[in-house]
């Protein structure tokens, strides 16, 4: 007979049932059918900046590796890349010029999760998040505590601010207002590359299903650029930036975290898939929920009552079906379906010009 320690009980098992209880019902027929159907993996899905991540994840999945290893190895490529200014090393800093990273991971077979928020000096927050899941009794560590934990596990501290991201921060600071004491150098024309990052956000989400029907996911980001120090977005919040239920599917998000924090979209999407919605339909419903709540906040709406920000969702179900949707057209996401790795068009809520 299998022996379970208190720790095993705390870290596994109970969570899946708890999620359904929280929703006030048992898994619907679609969830049961998905759980009984033969697994349709491997499949890896990521945000549009994740085409290298899905390629790497698929290599690991196809060689029989674990889906959590696969998605983390995939996003590590982007975390390490100084040219992606929305994630990890080279990510755009907060208003003080300090890079603060958020990340979460979730592993379907044990329904376990780990996350870090406002983590400084460690370029792979996704790996620290995994250790929070596997080597503590907690789910989320923040700030100084997260850094202390990373140090304890031997992570190397480094300055995550690249010259390019420092210059972008400085340019923004010097051009923000005529009423302060910062001036851009005389005759300076901001290079186009810097202008384009004056206000930006971005993140990478990667979710995967392996051939044995195991699901896992990760979301990692430097968050909204120029944010207040200590601001935490949706990426490290389980149920907002990431959610995985091994009996149903996985979902993640990129875009304005505040809107997602107020709608818990990843949980909604997985829950909707459990009620039989396709991944794309579930993502669109999350977009509708965000749009409906945003109408209550005029400063966030354009003159037609549509959100003035972007927010995108990605989903993958237990049958290996995938989909994505955003508020506006033009978004693409990366999918490796086991045969082909390519960017695909995302569904969207608002038609152009309406
Ligand atoms: N969701 C991230 C955050 O709000 C940023 C982004 O994806 O653009 O921190």
Coordinates of N, CA, C and O in Angstrom, one line a residue, residues 56-222:
X56 N 11.7 23.8 -28.3 CA 12.5 23.1 -27.3 C 11.6 22.2 -26.4 O 12.0 21.0 -26.1
X57 N 10.4 22.7 -26.1 CA 9.5 21.8 -25.3 C 9.2 20.5 -26.0 O 9.2 19.4 -25.4
X58 N 8.9 20.6 -27.3 CA 8.6 19.4 -28.1 C 9.7 18.4 -28.2 O 9.5 17.2 -28.1
X59 N 11.0 19.0 -28.2 CA 12.1 18.0 -28.2 C 12.1 17.2 -27.0 O 12.3 16.0 -27.0
X60 N 11.8 17.8 -25.9 CA 11.8 17.1 -24.6 C 10.6 16.2 -24.5 O 10.8 15.0 -24.1
X61 N 9.5 16.7 -24.9 CA 8.3 15.8 -24.9 C 8.4 14.6 -25.8 O 8.1 13.5 -25.4
X62 N 9.0 14.8 -27.0 CA 9.1 13.7 -27.9 C 10.2 12.7 -27.5 O 10.2 11.5 -27.9
X63 N 11.1 13.1 -26.6 CA 12.1 12.1 -26.1 C 11.6 11.5 -24.8 O 12.4 10.9 -24.1
X64 N 10.3 11.7 -24.5 CA 9.7 11.1 -23.3 C 9.9 11.8 -22.0 O 9.7 11.3 -20.9
X65 N 10.4 13.1 -22.2 CA 10.6 13.9 -21.0 C 9.3 14.4 -20.3 O 8.2 14.2 -20.9
X66 N 9.5 15.0 -19.2 CA 8.4 15.4 -18.4 C 7.8 16.8 -18.9 O 8.6 17.6 -19.3
X67 N 6.5 17.0 -18.9 CA 6.0 18.2 -19.5 C 6.4 19.5 -18.7 O 6.6 20.6 -19.3
X68 N 6.7 19.4 -17.4 CA 7.1 20.6 -16.7 C 8.6 20.9 -17.1 O 8.9 22.1 -17.3
X69 N 9.4 19.9 -17.2 CA 10.8 20.1 -17.7 C 10.7 20.8 -19.1 O 11.5 21.7 -19.4
X70 N 9.8 20.3 -19.9 CA 9.7 20.8 -21.3 C 9.3 22.2 -21.3 O 10.0 23.0 -22.0
X71 N 8.3 22.6 -20.6 CA 7.8 24.0 -20.7 C 8.8 25.0 -20.1 O 9.1 26.1 -20.6
X72 N 9.5 24.5 -19.0 CA 10.4 25.4 -18.3 C 11.7 25.6 -19.2 O 12.2 26.7 -19.4
X73 N 12.2 24.5 -19.7 CA 13.3 24.6 -20.6 C 13.0 25.5 -21.8 O 13.8 26.3 -22.3
X74 N 11.7 25.4 -22.3 CA 11.3 26.3 -23.4 C 11.4 27.7 -23.0 O 12.0 28.6 -23.7
X75 N 10.8 28.1 -21.9 CA 10.8 29.5 -21.6 C 12.1 30.0 -21.1 O 12.4 31.2 -21.2
X76 N 13.0 29.1 -20.6 CA 14.3 29.6 -20.2 C 15.1 30.2 -21.4 O 15.9 31.1 -21.2
X77 N 14.8 29.8 -22.6 CA 15.5 30.4 -23.8 C 15.1 31.8 -23.8 O 16.0 32.7 -24.1
X78 N 13.9 32.1 -23.6 CA 13.4 33.5 -23.7 C 13.8 34.3 -22.5 O 14.2 35.5 -22.6
X79 N 13.8 33.7 -21.3 CA 14.3 34.4 -20.1 C 15.8 34.8 -20.2 O 16.2 35.9 -19.8
X80 N 16.5 33.9 -20.9 CA 18.0 34.2 -21.0 C 18.3 35.2 -22.1 O 19.4 35.7 -22.3
X81 N 17.3 35.5 -23.0 CA 17.6 36.3 -24.2 C 17.5 37.8 -23.9 O 16.4 38.3 -23.6
X82 N 18.6 38.5 -24.0 CA 18.6 39.9 -23.7 C 17.7 40.7 -24.6 O 17.3 41.8 -24.3
X83 N 17.4 40.1 -25.8 CA 16.6 40.9 -26.8 C 15.1 40.8 -26.6 O 14.4 41.6 -27.2
X84 N 14.7 39.9 -25.8 CA 13.3 39.9 -25.4 C 13.2 40.8 -24.1 O 13.6 40.4 -23.0
X85 N 12.6 42.0 -24.3 CA 12.6 42.9 -23.2 C 11.4 42.8 -22.3 O 11.1 43.8 -21.6
X86 N 10.7 41.7 -22.4 CA 9.5 41.5 -21.5 C 9.7 40.4 -20.5 O 8.7 40.2 -19.8
X87 N 10.8 39.7 -20.6 CA 11.0 38.5 -19.8 C 12.4 38.4 -19.3 O 13.3 38.7 -20.1
X88 N 12.6 38.0 -18.1 CA 14.0 37.6 -17.6 C 15.1 38.6 -17.8 O 14.8 39.9 -17.7
X89 N 16.2 38.2 -18.2 CA 17.4 39.0 -18.4 C 17.1 40.0 -19.6 O 16.6 39.6 -20.6
X90 N 17.3 41.3 -19.3 CA 17.0 42.3 -20.3 C 15.5 42.8 -20.3 O 15.1 43.6 -21.1
X91 N 14.7 42.2 -19.4 CA 13.4 42.7 -19.2 C 13.3 44.2 -18.8 O 14.2 44.6 -18.1
X92 N 12.3 44.9 -19.2 CA 12.3 46.3 -18.9 C 12.0 46.5 -17.3 O 11.3 45.7 -16.8
X93 N 12.7 47.5 -16.7 CA 12.6 47.6 -15.3 C 11.4 48.3 -14.7 O 10.6 48.8 -15.5
X94 N 11.3 48.4 -13.4 CA 10.3 49.2 -12.8 C 10.6 50.7 -12.8 O 11.6 51.1 -13.4
X95 N 9.8 51.5 -12.2 CA 10.1 53.0 -12.3 C 11.4 53.4 -11.7 O 11.9 54.5 -12.0
X96 N 11.9 52.6 -10.8 CA 13.2 52.9 -10.2 C 14.4 52.4 -11.0 O 15.6 52.5 -10.6
X97 N 14.1 51.7 -12.2 CA 15.2 51.2 -13.0 C 15.7 49.8 -12.5 O 16.8 49.4 -12.9
X98 N 14.9 49.1 -11.7 CA 15.2 47.8 -11.2 C 14.3 46.7 -11.9 O 13.1 46.9 -11.9
X99 N 14.9 45.7 -12.4 CA 14.1 44.6 -13.0 C 13.5 43.7 -11.9 O 14.3 43.2 -11.0
X100 N 12.2 43.6 -11.9 CA 11.6 42.7 -11.0 C 10.7 41.7 -11.7 O 9.9 42.1 -12.5
X101 N 11.0 40.4 -11.5 CA 10.4 39.3 -12.3 C 9.3 38.6 -11.5 O 9.4 38.4 -10.3
X102 N 8.3 38.1 -12.3 CA 7.2 37.3 -11.7 C 7.2 36.0 -12.5 O 7.3 36.0 -13.8
X103 N 6.9 34.9 -11.9 CA 6.7 33.6 -12.6 C 5.9 32.6 -11.8 O 5.9 32.7 -10.6
X104 N 5.2 31.7 -12.6 CA 4.5 30.6 -11.9 C 4.6 29.4 -12.7 O 4.8 29.4 -13.9
X105 N 4.5 28.3 -12.0 CA 4.5 27.0 -12.7 C 3.3 26.2 -12.1 O 2.9 26.4 -11.0
X106 N 2.8 25.2 -12.9 CA 1.8 24.3 -12.4 C 1.9 23.0 -13.0 O 2.2 22.9 -14.2
X107 N 1.8 21.9 -12.2 CA 2.0 20.6 -12.7 C 0.7 19.8 -12.5 O 0.3 19.6 -11.4
X108 N 0.1 19.4 -13.7 CA -1.2 18.7 -13.6 C -1.3 17.5 -12.8 O -2.2 17.3 -12.0
X109 N -0.4 16.5 -13.0 CA -0.5 15.2 -12.3 C -0.6 15.3 -10.8 O -1.3 14.4 -10.2
X110 N 0.0 16.3 -10.2 CA -0.1 16.4 -8.7 C -0.9 17.6 -8.3 O -1.0 17.9 -7.1
X111 N -1.4 18.3 -9.3 CA -2.2 19.5 -9.0 C -1.4 20.4 -8.1 O -1.9 20.9 -7.1
X112 N -0.1 20.6 -8.4 CA 0.7 21.4 -7.5 C 1.2 22.7 -8.3 O 1.3 22.7 -9.5
X113 N 1.5 23.7 -7.5 CA 1.8 25.0 -8.1 C 2.9 25.7 -7.3 O 3.0 25.5 -6.1
X114 N 3.7 26.5 -8.0 CA 4.7 27.3 -7.3 C 4.9 28.6 -8.0 O 4.6 28.7 -9.2
X115 N 5.2 29.7 -7.3 CA 5.3 31.0 -8.0 C 6.3 31.9 -7.2 O 6.5 31.7 -6.0
X116 N 6.8 32.9 -7.9 CA 7.6 33.9 -7.3 C 7.1 35.3 -7.8 O 6.7 35.3 -9.0
X117 N 7.2 36.3 -7.0 CA 6.8 37.6 -7.5 C 7.8 38.7 -7.1 O 8.4 38.5 -6.0
X118 N 8.0 39.7 -7.9 CA 8.9 40.8 -7.6 C 10.3 40.3 -7.2 O 10.9 40.8 -6.2
X119 N 10.7 39.3 -7.9 CA 12.1 38.7 -7.7 C 13.1 39.5 -8.4 O 13.0 39.7 -9.6
X120 N 14.1 39.9 -7.7 CA 15.2 40.7 -8.3 C 16.5 39.8 -8.6 O 16.7 38.8 -7.8
X121 N 17.3 40.1 -9.5 CA 18.6 39.6 -9.7 C 18.7 38.1 -10.1 O 19.8 37.6 -10.2
X122 N 17.6 37.5 -10.4 CA 17.7 36.0 -10.8 C 17.0 36.0 -12.2 O 15.8 36.2 -12.3
X123 N 17.8 35.5 -13.2 CA 17.2 35.7 -14.5 C 16.2 34.6 -14.9 O 15.5 34.7 -15.9
X124 N 16.1 33.5 -14.1 CA 15.2 32.4 -14.5 C 14.2 32.2 -13.3 O 14.2 31.2 -12.6
X125 N 13.3 33.1 -13.2 CA 12.3 33.0 -12.1 C 11.4 31.8 -12.2 O 10.9 31.2 -11.2
X126 N 11.3 31.3 -13.5 CA 10.5 30.0 -13.6 C 11.1 28.9 -12.9 O 10.4 28.0 -12.4
X127 N 12.4 28.8 -12.9 CA 13.1 27.7 -12.2 C 12.9 27.9 -10.7 O 12.9 26.9 -9.9
X128 N 12.9 29.1 -10.2 CA 12.7 29.3 -8.8 C 11.3 29.0 -8.4 O 11.1 28.3 -7.4
X129 N 10.4 29.3 -9.2 CA 9.0 29.0 -9.0 C 8.8 27.5 -8.9 O 8.1 27.0 -8.0
X130 N 9.5 26.7 -9.7 CA 9.4 25.3 -9.7 C 9.9 24.7 -8.3 O 9.3 23.8 -7.7
X131 N 11.0 25.4 -7.8 CA 11.5 24.9 -6.5 C 10.6 25.3 -5.4 O 10.5 24.6 -4.4
X132 N 9.9 26.4 -5.5 CA 8.9 26.8 -4.5 C 7.9 25.6 -4.4 O 7.5 25.2 -3.4
X133 N 7.5 25.2 -5.6 CA 6.5 24.1 -5.7 C 7.0 22.8 -5.1 O 6.3 22.1 -4.4
X134 N 8.3 22.5 -5.5 CA 8.8 21.1 -5.1 C 9.5 21.1 -3.8 O 9.6 20.0 -3.2
X135 N 10.0 22.2 -3.3 CA 10.9 22.1 -2.1 C 10.4 23.0 -1.0 O 11.2 23.3 0.0
X136 N 9.1 23.4 -1.0 CA 8.5 24.1 0.1 C 7.1 23.7 0.3 O 6.5 23.0 -0.6
X137 N 6.5 24.1 1.4 CA 5.1 23.8 1.6 C 4.2 25.0 1.1 O 3.1 25.1 1.4
X138 N 4.9 25.9 0.4 CA 4.2 27.2 0.0 C 3.9 27.2 -1.5 O 4.4 26.3 -2.2
X139 N 3.1 28.1 -1.9 CA 2.9 28.3 -3.3 C 3.5 29.6 -3.9 O 4.1 29.5 -5.0
X140 N 3.6 30.6 -3.1 CA 4.0 31.9 -3.7 C 5.0 32.6 -2.7 O 4.7 32.8 -1.5
X141 N 6.2 32.9 -3.2 CA 7.2 33.7 -2.4 C 7.4 35.0 -3.1 O 7.5 35.0 -4.4
X142 N 7.6 36.1 -2.4 CA 7.7 37.4 -3.0 C 9.0 38.1 -2.5 O 9.5 37.9 -1.4
X143 N 9.4 39.0 -3.4 CA 10.5 40.0 -3.1 C 11.7 39.4 -2.4 O 12.3 38.4 -2.9
X144 N 12.0 40.0 -1.3 CA 13.3 39.6 -0.6 C 13.2 38.1 -0.2 O 14.3 37.4 -0.2
X145 N 12.1 37.7 0.2 CA 12.0 36.2 0.7 C 12.2 35.3 -0.5 O 12.8 34.3 -0.4
X146 N 11.7 35.7 -1.7 CA 11.9 34.9 -2.9 C 13.4 34.9 -3.3 O 14.0 33.8 -3.6
X147 N 14.0 36.0 -3.1 CA 15.5 36.1 -3.5 C 16.3 35.3 -2.5 O 17.2 34.5 -2.9
X148 N 15.9 35.4 -1.2 CA 16.6 34.6 -0.2 C 16.5 33.1 -0.5 O 17.5 32.3 -0.4
X149 N 15.3 32.7 -0.9 CA 15.1 31.3 -1.2 C 15.9 30.9 -2.5 O 16.5 29.8 -2.5
X150 N 16.0 31.7 -3.5 CA 16.8 31.4 -4.7 C 18.2 31.3 -4.3 O 18.9 30.4 -4.7
X151 N 18.7 32.2 -3.5 CA 20.1 32.1 -3.0 C 20.4 30.8 -2.3 O 21.4 30.1 -2.5
X152 N 19.4 30.4 -1.5 CA 19.6 29.1 -0.7 C 19.7 28.0 -1.6 O 20.4 27.0 -1.3
X153 N 19.1 28.1 -2.8 CA 19.2 27.0 -3.8 C 20.3 27.2 -4.8 O 20.4 26.5 -5.8
X154 N 21.2 28.1 -4.5 CA 22.4 28.3 -5.3 C 22.3 29.1 -6.6 O 23.2 29.1 -7.5
X155 N 21.2 29.8 -6.8 CA 21.0 30.6 -8.0 C 22.0 31.8 -7.9 O 22.2 32.4 -6.8
X156 N 22.6 32.1 -9.0 CA 23.6 33.2 -9.1 C 22.8 34.5 -9.3 O 21.9 34.6 -10.1
X157 N 23.2 35.5 -8.5 CA 22.6 36.8 -8.6 C 23.4 37.6 -9.7 O 24.6 37.5 -9.8
X158 N 22.6 38.3 -10.5 CA 23.3 39.2 -11.5 C 22.4 40.4 -11.8 O 21.2 40.3 -11.5
X159 N 23.0 41.4 -12.3 CA 22.2 42.6 -12.7 C 21.4 42.2 -14.0 O 22.1 41.9 -15.0
X160 N 20.1 42.3 -13.9 CA 19.3 41.9 -15.1 C 19.1 43.0 -16.1 O 18.5 42.9 -17.1
X161 N 19.6 44.2 -15.7 CA 19.4 45.4 -16.6 C 20.5 45.4 -17.6 O 21.6 45.5 -17.3
X162 N 20.1 45.3 -18.9 CA 21.0 45.4 -20.0 C 21.2 46.9 -20.3 O 20.4 47.7 -19.9
X163 N 22.2 47.2 -21.1 CA 22.4 48.6 -21.6 C 21.2 49.1 -22.3 O 20.7 50.2 -22.1
X164 N 20.6 48.2 -23.1 CA 19.4 48.6 -23.9 C 18.2 48.9 -23.0 O 17.5 49.9 -23.2
X165 N 18.0 48.1 -22.0 CA 16.9 48.3 -21.1 C 17.1 49.5 -20.2 O 16.2 50.3 -19.9
X166 N 18.4 49.7 -19.8 CA 18.7 50.9 -19.0 C 18.5 52.1 -19.8 O 17.9 53.1 -19.3
X167 N 18.9 52.1 -21.0 CA 18.7 53.3 -21.9 C 17.2 53.6 -22.1 O 16.8 54.8 -22.2
X168 N 16.5 52.6 -22.3 CA 15.0 52.8 -22.5 C 14.4 53.4 -21.2 O 13.6 54.3 -21.3
X169 N 14.8 52.9 -20.1 CA 14.3 53.4 -18.8 C 14.7 54.9 -18.7 O 13.9 55.7 -18.3
X170 N 16.0 55.2 -19.0 CA 16.5 56.6 -18.8 C 15.7 57.5 -19.8 O 15.3 58.6 -19.4
X171 N 15.6 57.0 -21.0 CA 14.9 57.9 -22.0 C 13.5 58.2 -21.6 O 13.0 59.3 -21.7
X172 N 12.8 57.2 -21.0 CA 11.4 57.4 -20.6 C 11.4 58.4 -19.4 O 10.6 59.3 -19.4
X173 N 12.4 58.2 -18.5 CA 12.4 59.1 -17.3 C 12.7 60.6 -17.8 O 12.1 61.5 -17.3
X174 N 13.6 60.7 -18.8 CA 14.0 62.0 -19.2 C 12.9 62.7 -20.1 O 13.0 64.0 -20.2
X175 N 12.1 62.0 -20.6 CA 11.1 62.5 -21.5 C 9.7 62.5 -20.9 O 8.7 63.0 -21.6
X176 N 9.5 62.1 -19.7 CA 8.2 61.9 -19.1 C 7.5 63.2 -18.9 O 6.3 63.3 -19.1
X177 N 8.3 64.2 -18.4 CA 7.6 65.4 -18.0 C 8.5 66.6 -18.2 O 9.7 66.5 -18.1
X178 N 7.9 67.8 -18.4 CA 8.7 69.0 -18.5 C 8.8 69.6 -17.1 O 9.5 70.6 -16.9
X179 N 8.1 69.0 -16.2 CA 8.1 69.6 -14.8 C 9.0 69.0 -13.8 O 8.8 69.1 -12.6
X180 N 10.0 68.2 -14.3 CA 10.9 67.7 -13.4 C 12.4 68.1 -13.7 O 12.5 69.0 -14.6
X181 N 13.3 67.5 -13.1 CA 14.7 67.9 -13.3 C 15.5 67.0 -14.2 O 16.7 67.1 -14.2
X182 N 14.9 66.2 -15.0 CA 15.6 65.3 -15.9 C 15.4 65.8 -17.3 O 14.3 66.0 -17.7
X183 N 16.5 66.0 -18.0 CA 16.4 66.4 -19.4 C 17.1 65.3 -20.3 O 18.2 64.9 -19.9
X184 N 16.6 65.1 -21.5 CA 17.4 64.3 -22.4 C 18.5 65.1 -22.9 O 18.5 66.3 -22.9
X185 N 19.6 64.4 -23.4 CA 20.8 65.2 -23.9 C 20.3 66.1 -25.0 O 19.4 65.7 -25.8
X186 N 20.9 67.3 -25.1 CA 20.5 68.2 -26.2 C 20.7 67.6 -27.6 O 21.7 66.8 -27.7
X187 N 19.9 67.8 -28.5 CA 20.0 67.3 -29.9 C 19.8 65.8 -29.9 O 20.1 65.1 -30.9
X188 N 19.4 65.2 -28.9 CA 19.3 63.8 -28.9 C 18.0 63.3 -29.6 O 16.9 63.8 -29.2
X189 N 18.1 62.5 -30.5 CA 16.9 61.9 -31.1 C 16.9 60.5 -30.6 O 17.9 59.7 -30.8
X190 N 15.8 60.1 -30.0 CA 15.8 58.7 -29.5 C 15.7 57.7 -30.7 O 15.0 57.9 -31.6
X191 N 16.6 56.8 -30.6 CA 16.6 55.7 -31.7 C 15.2 55.1 -31.7 O 14.6 54.9 -30.7
X192 N 14.8 54.7 -32.9 CA 13.5 54.1 -33.0 C 13.3 52.9 -32.1 O 12.2 52.7 -31.5
X193 N 14.4 52.1 -32.0 CA 14.2 50.9 -31.2 C 13.9 51.3 -29.8 O 13.1 50.5 -29.1
X194 N 14.4 52.4 -29.3 CA 14.1 52.8 -27.9 C 12.7 53.4 -27.8 O 12.0 53.1 -26.9
X195 N 12.4 54.2 -28.8 CA 11.0 54.8 -28.8 C 10.0 53.7 -28.7 O 9.0 53.8 -28.0
X196 N 10.2 52.6 -29.4 CA 9.2 51.6 -29.4 C 9.0 50.8 -28.1 O 8.1 50.1 -27.9
X197 N 10.0 51.0 -27.2 CA 9.8 50.3 -25.9 C 9.5 51.3 -24.8 O 9.6 51.0 -23.6
X198 N 9.1 52.5 -25.2 CA 8.8 53.5 -24.1 C 7.7 53.1 -23.2 O 7.8 53.3 -22.0
X199 N 6.7 52.4 -23.6 CA 5.7 51.8 -22.7 C 5.4 50.5 -23.3 O 4.8 50.4 -24.4
X200 N 5.8 49.5 -22.6 CA 5.5 48.1 -23.2 C 5.3 47.1 -22.1 O 5.6 47.4 -20.9
X201 N 4.7 46.1 -22.5 CA 4.6 44.9 -21.6 C 4.7 43.7 -22.4 O 4.7 43.7 -23.6
X202 N 4.8 42.5 -21.8 CA 5.0 41.3 -22.5 C 5.3 40.2 -21.5 O 5.7 40.5 -20.3
X203 N 5.2 39.0 -21.9 CA 5.3 37.8 -21.0 C 5.5 36.6 -21.9 O 5.1 36.7 -23.1
X204 N 6.0 35.5 -21.4 CA 5.8 34.3 -22.1 C 5.0 33.3 -21.2 O 5.3 33.1 -20.0
X205 N 4.0 32.7 -21.9 CA 3.3 31.6 -21.3 C 3.6 30.3 -22.1 O 3.6 30.5 -23.4
X206 N 3.8 29.2 -21.5 CA 3.9 28.0 -22.3 C 3.2 26.8 -21.6 O 3.4 26.6 -20.4
X207 N 2.3 26.1 -22.3 CA 1.6 25.0 -21.7 C 1.7 23.8 -22.6 O 1.9 23.9 -23.8
X208 N 1.8 22.6 -22.0 CA 2.1 21.4 -22.8 C 1.3 20.2 -22.2 O 1.0 20.1 -21.0
X209 N 1.1 19.3 -23.2 CA 0.5 18.0 -22.9 C 1.4 16.9 -23.4 O 1.8 17.1 -24.6
X210 N 1.7 15.9 -22.6 CA 2.6 14.9 -23.2 C 1.8 13.7 -23.7 O 0.6 13.6 -23.5
X211 N 2.5 12.7 -24.2 CA 1.8 11.5 -24.8 C 1.1 10.7 -23.7 O 0.2 9.9 -24.0
X212 N 1.5 10.9 -22.5 CA 0.9 10.1 -21.4 C -0.3 10.9 -20.8 O -0.9 10.4 -19.8
X213 N -0.6 12.0 -21.4 CA -1.8 12.8 -20.8 C -1.5 13.7 -19.7 O -2.4 14.2 -19.0
X214 N -0.2 14.0 -19.4 CA 0.2 14.9 -18.3 C 0.3 16.3 -18.9 O 0.9 16.5 -19.9
X215 N -0.3 17.2 -18.1 CA -0.3 18.6 -18.5 C 0.6 19.4 -17.5 O 0.7 19.1 -16.3
X216 N 1.2 20.5 -18.1 CA 2.0 21.4 -17.2 C 2.0 22.7 -17.9 O 1.8 22.9 -19.1
X217 N 2.3 23.8 -17.1 CA 2.4 25.1 -17.6 C 3.3 26.0 -16.8 O 3.7 25.7 -15.7
X218 N 3.7 27.1 -17.5 CA 4.6 28.1 -16.9 C 4.2 29.5 -17.5 O 3.9 29.5 -18.7
X219 N 4.3 30.5 -16.7 CA 4.2 31.9 -17.2 C 5.3 32.7 -16.5 O 5.5 32.6 -15.3
X220 N 6.0 33.4 -17.3 CA 7.2 34.2 -16.7 C 7.3 35.6 -17.4 O 7.1 35.7 -18.6
X221 N 7.7 36.6 -16.6 CA 7.6 37.9 -17.1 C 8.4 38.9 -16.3 O 8.7 38.7 -15.2
X222 N 8.8 40.0 -17.0 CA 9.3 41.2 -16.2 C 8.1 42.1 -15.9 O 8.3 43.2 -15.3

